[in-house]
XYZ file of N, CA and C in Angstrom:
486
model
N 37.239 126.282 41.374
C 38.550 126.870 41.394
C 39.358 126.524 42.644
N 38.629 126.591 43.777
C 39.293 126.253 45.039
C 39.776 124.825 45.055
N 38.871 123.925 44.544
C 39.234 122.520 44.514
C 40.486 122.294 43.634
N 40.576 122.939 42.488
C 41.728 122.797 41.637
C 43.014 123.338 42.328
N 42.839 124.390 43.056
C 43.979 124.940 43.842
C 44.462 124.011 44.875
N 43.516 123.342 45.600
C 43.885 122.447 46.679
C 44.611 121.238 46.103
N 44.084 120.663 45.008
C 44.755 119.488 44.371
C 46.129 119.880 43.879
N 46.192 121.024 43.222
C 47.511 121.453 42.667
C 48.482 121.644 43.794
N 48.108 122.281 44.885
C 48.970 122.555 46.025
C 49.465 121.276 46.635
N 48.567 120.283 46.711
C 48.941 118.988 47.309
C 49.939 118.310 46.409
N 49.653 118.302 45.072
C 50.558 117.641 44.128
C 51.936 118.310 44.106
N 51.967 119.619 44.207
C 53.247 120.380 44.146
C 54.149 119.926 45.306
N 53.558 119.484 46.374
C 54.328 119.146 47.567
C 54.834 117.717 47.583
N 54.575 116.967 46.494
C 54.967 115.524 46.513
C 55.971 115.264 45.466
N 56.880 114.319 45.724
C 57.886 113.873 44.822
C 57.812 112.339 44.810
N 57.822 111.715 43.586
C 57.840 110.285 43.543
C 59.278 109.792 43.423
N 59.662 108.977 44.393
C 61.056 108.492 44.432
C 61.014 107.053 43.895
N 61.890 106.751 42.921
C 61.964 105.415 42.377
C 62.696 104.519 43.344
N 62.183 103.335 43.610
C 62.809 102.388 44.443
C 62.977 101.145 43.573
N 63.385 100.000 44.156
C 63.503 98.766 43.363
C 62.246 98.550 42.559
N 62.354 97.743 41.487
C 61.183 97.497 40.653
C 59.939 97.204 41.471
N 58.867 97.735 41.070
C 57.525 97.619 41.618
C 57.269 98.345 42.938
N 58.305 99.042 43.458
C 58.112 99.745 44.727
C 58.300 101.248 44.444
N 57.288 102.001 44.846
C 57.351 103.483 44.735
C 57.001 104.049 46.089
N 57.812 105.076 46.498
C 57.551 105.693 47.736
C 57.319 107.207 47.435
N 56.249 107.709 47.950
C 56.051 109.182 47.802
C 56.687 109.874 48.999
N 57.660 110.714 48.722
C 58.287 111.478 49.768
C 57.760 112.872 49.717
N 57.173 113.338 50.811
C 56.577 114.636 50.813
C 57.439 115.557 51.684
N 57.383 116.827 51.317
C 58.107 117.813 52.082
C 57.208 118.573 52.962
N 57.356 118.455 54.281
C 56.410 119.056 55.191
C 56.196 120.582 54.991
N 57.260 121.262 54.707
C 57.183 122.732 54.522
C 56.238 123.037 53.325
N 56.324 122.291 52.296
C 55.464 122.558 51.121
C 54.054 122.332 51.436
N 53.788 121.265 52.175
C 52.346 120.991 52.529
C 51.815 122.060 53.493
N 52.712 122.649 54.301
C 52.234 123.735 55.147
C 51.785 124.928 54.288
N 52.579 125.168 53.211
C 52.212 126.227 52.266
C 50.830 125.862 51.597
N 50.676 124.578 51.221
C 49.408 124.201 50.608
C 48.231 124.441 51.489
N 48.413 124.126 52.827
C 47.364 124.344 53.781
C 47.060 125.796 53.971
N 48.046 126.674 53.799
C 47.822 128.122 53.955
C 47.065 128.656 52.803
N 47.155 128.050 51.624
C 46.359 128.464 50.484
C 44.903 128.332 50.783
N 44.510 127.205 51.339
C 43.107 126.970 51.632
C 43.148 126.086 52.881
N 42.789 126.612 54.041
C 42.847 125.906 55.302
C 41.862 124.730 55.376
N 40.980 124.584 54.397
C 40.015 123.490 54.420
C 40.576 122.328 53.647
N 41.795 122.379 53.200
C 42.396 121.355 52.339
C 42.925 120.189 53.153
N 42.074 119.167 53.260
C 42.448 117.998 54.034
C 43.700 117.310 53.394
N 43.731 117.269 52.077
C 44.824 116.625 51.402
C 46.196 117.215 51.731
N 46.252 118.549 51.984
C 47.501 119.170 52.311
C 47.983 118.661 53.669
N 47.050 118.607 54.636
C 47.411 118.089 55.938
C 47.748 116.641 55.902
N 47.032 115.857 55.062
C 47.400 114.454 54.891
C 48.797 114.274 54.366
N 49.164 115.035 53.405
C 50.508 115.013 52.844
C 51.571 115.394 53.864
N 51.249 116.399 54.652
C 52.201 116.777 55.736
C 52.356 115.680 56.737
N 51.249 115.036 57.097
C 51.287 113.920 58.031
C 52.157 112.743 57.507
N 51.971 112.479 56.193
C 52.753 111.381 55.534
C 54.228 111.730 55.608
N 54.539 112.981 55.277
C 55.963 113.406 55.305
C 56.525 113.335 56.659
N 55.826 113.788 57.666
C 56.299 113.727 59.042
C 56.444 112.307 59.537
N 55.562 111.435 59.132
C 55.657 110.032 59.524
C 56.856 109.456 58.880
N 57.124 109.731 57.630
C 58.352 109.247 56.932
C 59.597 109.712 57.632
N 59.539 110.930 58.217
C 60.653 111.426 59.031
C 60.691 110.872 60.456
N 59.746 110.001 60.753
C 59.625 109.369 62.094
C 59.292 110.393 63.191
N 58.671 111.500 62.844
C 58.184 112.470 63.811
C 56.678 112.168 63.999
N 56.410 111.121 64.783
C 55.027 110.576 64.889
C 54.081 111.514 65.632
N 54.594 112.234 66.655
C 53.722 113.187 67.339
C 53.212 114.292 66.391
N 54.144 114.852 65.632
C 53.798 115.955 64.669
C 52.910 115.394 63.562
N 53.196 114.130 63.165
C 52.363 113.506 62.112
C 50.941 113.374 62.656
N 50.761 112.978 63.924
C 49.434 112.877 64.504
C 48.710 114.171 64.488
N 49.422 115.271 64.713
C 48.793 116.603 64.683
C 48.290 116.910 63.248
N 49.111 116.659 62.283
C 48.737 116.931 60.882
C 47.565 116.062 60.432
N 47.660 114.771 60.775
C 46.519 113.839 60.419
C 45.214 114.302 61.093
N 45.307 114.713 62.323
C 44.150 115.169 63.056
C 43.459 116.390 62.370
N 44.356 117.253 61.890
C 43.793 118.423 61.121
C 43.130 117.961 59.839
N 43.740 116.996 59.177
C 43.170 116.451 57.983
C 41.797 115.770 58.255
N 41.771 114.969 59.387
C 40.531 114.290 59.715
C 39.455 115.343 60.071
N 39.813 116.381 60.711
C 38.859 117.412 61.085
C 38.213 118.070 59.824
N 38.950 118.025 58.747
C 38.442 118.623 57.492
C 37.748 117.620 56.610
N 38.081 116.342 56.685
C 37.393 115.327 55.905
C 37.545 113.952 56.570
N 36.531 113.521 57.224
C 36.536 112.247 58.007
C 36.406 111.062 57.067
N 36.104 111.263 55.794
C 35.894 110.157 54.861
C 37.193 109.677 54.187
N 38.327 110.333 54.409
C 39.594 109.911 53.773
C 40.187 108.746 54.495
N 40.129 107.602 53.901
C 40.668 106.400 54.580
C 42.170 106.587 54.839
N 42.895 107.237 53.958
C 44.334 107.418 54.149
C 44.674 108.227 55.377
N 43.771 109.115 55.805
C 43.976 109.870 57.050
C 43.936 108.985 58.201
N 42.943 108.093 58.284
C 42.810 107.153 59.422
C 43.963 106.163 59.394
N 44.362 105.794 58.198
C 45.558 104.921 58.028
C 46.810 105.575 58.646
N 47.051 106.836 58.285
C 48.193 107.541 58.820
C 48.112 107.699 60.346
N 46.905 107.963 60.867
C 46.757 108.045 62.326
C 47.094 106.678 62.940
N 46.588 105.624 62.318
C 46.854 104.265 62.832
C 48.352 103.893 62.851
N 49.014 104.208 61.728
C 50.453 103.915 61.628
C 51.216 104.733 62.717
N 50.865 105.967 62.878
C 51.578 106.777 63.842
C 51.336 106.291 65.267
N 50.074 105.972 65.573
C 49.765 105.393 66.911
C 50.494 104.081 67.085
N 50.604 103.231 66.088
C 51.278 101.990 66.161
C 52.757 102.175 66.462
N 53.411 103.092 65.766
C 54.804 103.399 66.012
C 55.048 103.977 67.420
N 54.054 104.615 67.989
C 54.187 105.122 69.359
C 53.769 104.123 70.413
N 53.422 102.887 69.956
C 53.012 101.810 70.875
C 51.639 101.978 71.445
N 50.834 102.792 70.820
C 49.462 103.034 71.278
C 48.490 102.153 70.452
N 48.553 100.831 70.795
C 47.826 99.890 69.995
C 46.342 100.006 70.030
N 45.747 100.317 71.148
C 44.280 100.490 71.198
C 43.847 101.587 70.269
N 44.561 102.751 70.265
C 44.236 103.832 69.403
C 44.452 103.451 67.939
N 45.518 102.667 67.670
C 45.784 102.241 66.300
C 44.638 101.322 65.821
N 44.217 100.433 66.642
C 43.096 99.542 66.208
C 41.889 100.362 65.832
N 41.584 101.342 66.629
C 40.431 102.211 66.383
C 40.660 103.000 65.015
N 41.835 103.521 64.865
C 42.126 104.226 63.601
C 42.034 103.360 62.383
N 42.587 102.115 62.483
C 42.479 101.247 61.359
C 41.041 100.815 61.081
N 40.269 100.691 62.126
C 38.875 100.347 61.930
C 38.156 101.511 61.154
N 38.484 102.728 61.528
C 37.943 103.874 60.798
C 38.434 103.989 59.354
N 39.657 103.523 59.113
C 40.177 103.511 57.760
C 39.497 102.447 56.930
N 39.133 101.326 57.502
C 38.462 100.233 56.761
C 37.064 100.684 56.372
N 36.411 101.367 57.267
C 34.987 101.750 56.977
C 34.821 102.419 55.628
N 35.595 103.485 55.285
C 35.382 104.061 53.977
C 36.080 103.305 52.825
N 37.055 102.475 53.123
C 37.776 101.816 52.009
C 38.184 100.392 52.354
N 37.292 99.476 52.189
C 37.574 98.064 52.454
C 38.334 97.378 51.336
N 38.612 98.173 50.264
C 39.264 97.598 49.106
C 40.779 97.984 49.022
N 41.296 98.582 50.050
C 42.708 98.926 50.049
C 43.547 97.867 50.721
N 44.355 97.119 49.971
C 45.088 95.986 50.578
C 46.100 96.429 51.635
N 46.697 97.608 51.464
C 47.662 98.104 52.459
C 46.983 98.350 53.796
N 45.795 98.957 53.747
C 45.114 99.214 55.015
C 44.685 97.882 55.635
N 44.223 96.936 54.893
C 43.783 95.653 55.440
C 45.008 94.884 56.059
N 46.171 95.024 55.363
C 47.408 94.285 55.863
C 47.814 94.912 57.162
N 47.858 96.221 57.256
C 48.290 96.919 58.465
C 47.310 96.654 59.637
N 46.014 96.621 59.264
C 44.979 96.295 60.278
C 45.248 94.922 60.843
N 45.599 93.993 59.961
C 45.926 92.646 60.377
C 47.171 92.579 61.287
N 48.180 93.362 60.937
C 49.409 93.461 61.773
C 49.103 93.955 63.162
N 48.238 94.958 63.241
C 47.896 95.541 64.548
C 47.204 94.457 65.400
N 46.329 93.733 64.748
C 45.611 92.615 65.501
C 46.647 91.582 65.912
N 47.676 91.255 65.091
C 48.716 90.368 65.495
C 49.441 90.902 66.746
N 49.748 92.208 66.685
C 50.499 92.821 67.809
C 49.753 92.752 69.102
N 48.418 92.778 69.057
C 47.609 92.737 70.307
C 47.083 91.345 70.629
N 47.431 90.386 69.762
C 47.113 89.007 70.068
C 45.656 88.666 69.706
N 45.062 89.436 68.838
C 43.670 89.139 68.434
C 43.701 88.339 67.098
N 43.985 87.026 67.230
C 44.365 86.169 66.138
C 43.218 86.033 65.090
N 41.998 85.885 65.536
C 40.878 85.689 64.597
C 40.666 86.988 63.787
N 40.748 88.141 64.455
C 40.578 89.401 63.722
C 41.733 89.574 62.735
N 42.918 89.224 63.157
C 44.116 89.342 62.287
C 43.907 88.435 61.038
N 43.413 87.250 61.257
C 43.179 86.316 60.163
C 42.199 86.903 59.160
N 41.100 87.456 59.622
C 40.141 88.031 58.686
C 40.727 89.204 57.879
N 41.391 90.123 58.564
C 42.005 91.270 57.867
C 43.062 90.828 56.883
N 43.898 89.882 57.289
C 45.000 89.492 56.385
C 44.487 88.637 55.234
N 43.474 87.864 55.428
C 42.846 87.111 54.340
C 42.297 88.131 53.310
N 41.668 89.125 53.755
C 41.196 90.233 52.875
C 42.361 90.885 52.130
N 43.451 91.160 52.868
C 44.564 91.836 52.223
C 45.193 90.985 51.120
N 45.346 89.691 51.344
C 45.952 88.855 50.283
C 44.960 88.607 49.121
N 43.705 88.653 49.461
C 42.726 88.500 48.380
C 42.802 89.736 47.442
N 43.009 90.893 48.063
C 43.070 92.142 47.300
C 44.416 92.315 46.569
N 45.457 91.780 47.146
C 46.778 91.889 46.545
C 47.590 90.586 46.822
N 47.522 89.694 45.838
C 48.183 88.396 46.027
C 49.701 88.464 45.804
N 50.245 89.623 45.684
C 51.681 89.771 45.514
C 52.316 90.266 46.858
N 51.518 90.489 47.859
C 52.049 90.973 49.120
C 52.615 89.862 49.970
N 53.880 89.607 49.836
C 54.529 88.498 50.590
C 54.448 88.675 52.070
N 54.593 89.903 52.546
C 54.532 90.176 53.998
C 53.126 89.809 54.548
N 52.159 90.136 53.790
C 50.774 89.852 54.239
C 50.586 88.298 54.285
N 51.095 87.595 53.289
C 51.051 86.112 53.327
C 51.763 85.577 54.549
N 52.987 86.161 54.831
C 53.746 85.674 56.006
C 52.943 85.892 57.276
N 52.387 87.108 57.409
C 51.556 87.414 58.604
C 50.351 86.539 58.655
N 49.726 86.237 57.527
C 48.605 85.322 57.499
C 48.959 83.923 58.037
N 50.118 83.485 57.604
C 50.647 82.160 58.098
C 50.858 82.205 59.608
N 51.338 83.315 60.081
C 51.595 83.445 61.559
C 50.218 83.445 62.277
N 49.229 84.085 61.750
C 47.892 84.088 62.382
C 47.325 82.631 62.399
N 47.507 81.926 61.276
C 47.066 80.510 61.295
C 47.784 79.746 62.318
N 49.101 79.903 62.445
C 49.901 79.139 63.447
C 49.368 79.478 64.854
N 49.110 80.733 65.153
C 48.629 81.124 66.455
C 47.245 80.494 66.813
N 46.448 80.257 65.736
C 45.165 79.662 65.939
C 45.197 78.156 65.865
N 46.409 77.610 65.801
C 46.584 76.152 65.797
C 46.237 75.513 64.452
N 46.191 76.283 63.359
C 45.940 75.747 62.037
C 47.270 75.640 61.295
N 47.359 74.661 60.416
C 48.548 74.539 59.570
C 48.182 74.446 58.156
């Protein structure tokens, strides 16, 4: 019953916004996720949703706090580590972002978005070989990701490959 309540609370706080064809963005309302977390303080998904919403609002410090609470409740959620990594990246904390993306990859090596962002972080810090590996994985998992292909080309260029 508690698990059903947590999932329902998390879903209640999310709205799917239609974007151009093939693009969907989930916009979350931080206040609603706060309510979900109050229903059951062990609900990592509620804090994850709050973090996503705060990151969408570009409040990266507050997003880090929400993601940290989510991680404290469930360290196996790749999306929590992804959110931490994206927030650290936006704050220019690349070493922390690399660590977060590494933790995101551990539980979910099959998520093309995580692999693409991991590759971008490696590009940002000049780790071309690591970027190449992550981006190759990203395009293998999602061959429609034009940005990952572009970044992969940049990694090849930096390594002197054409």
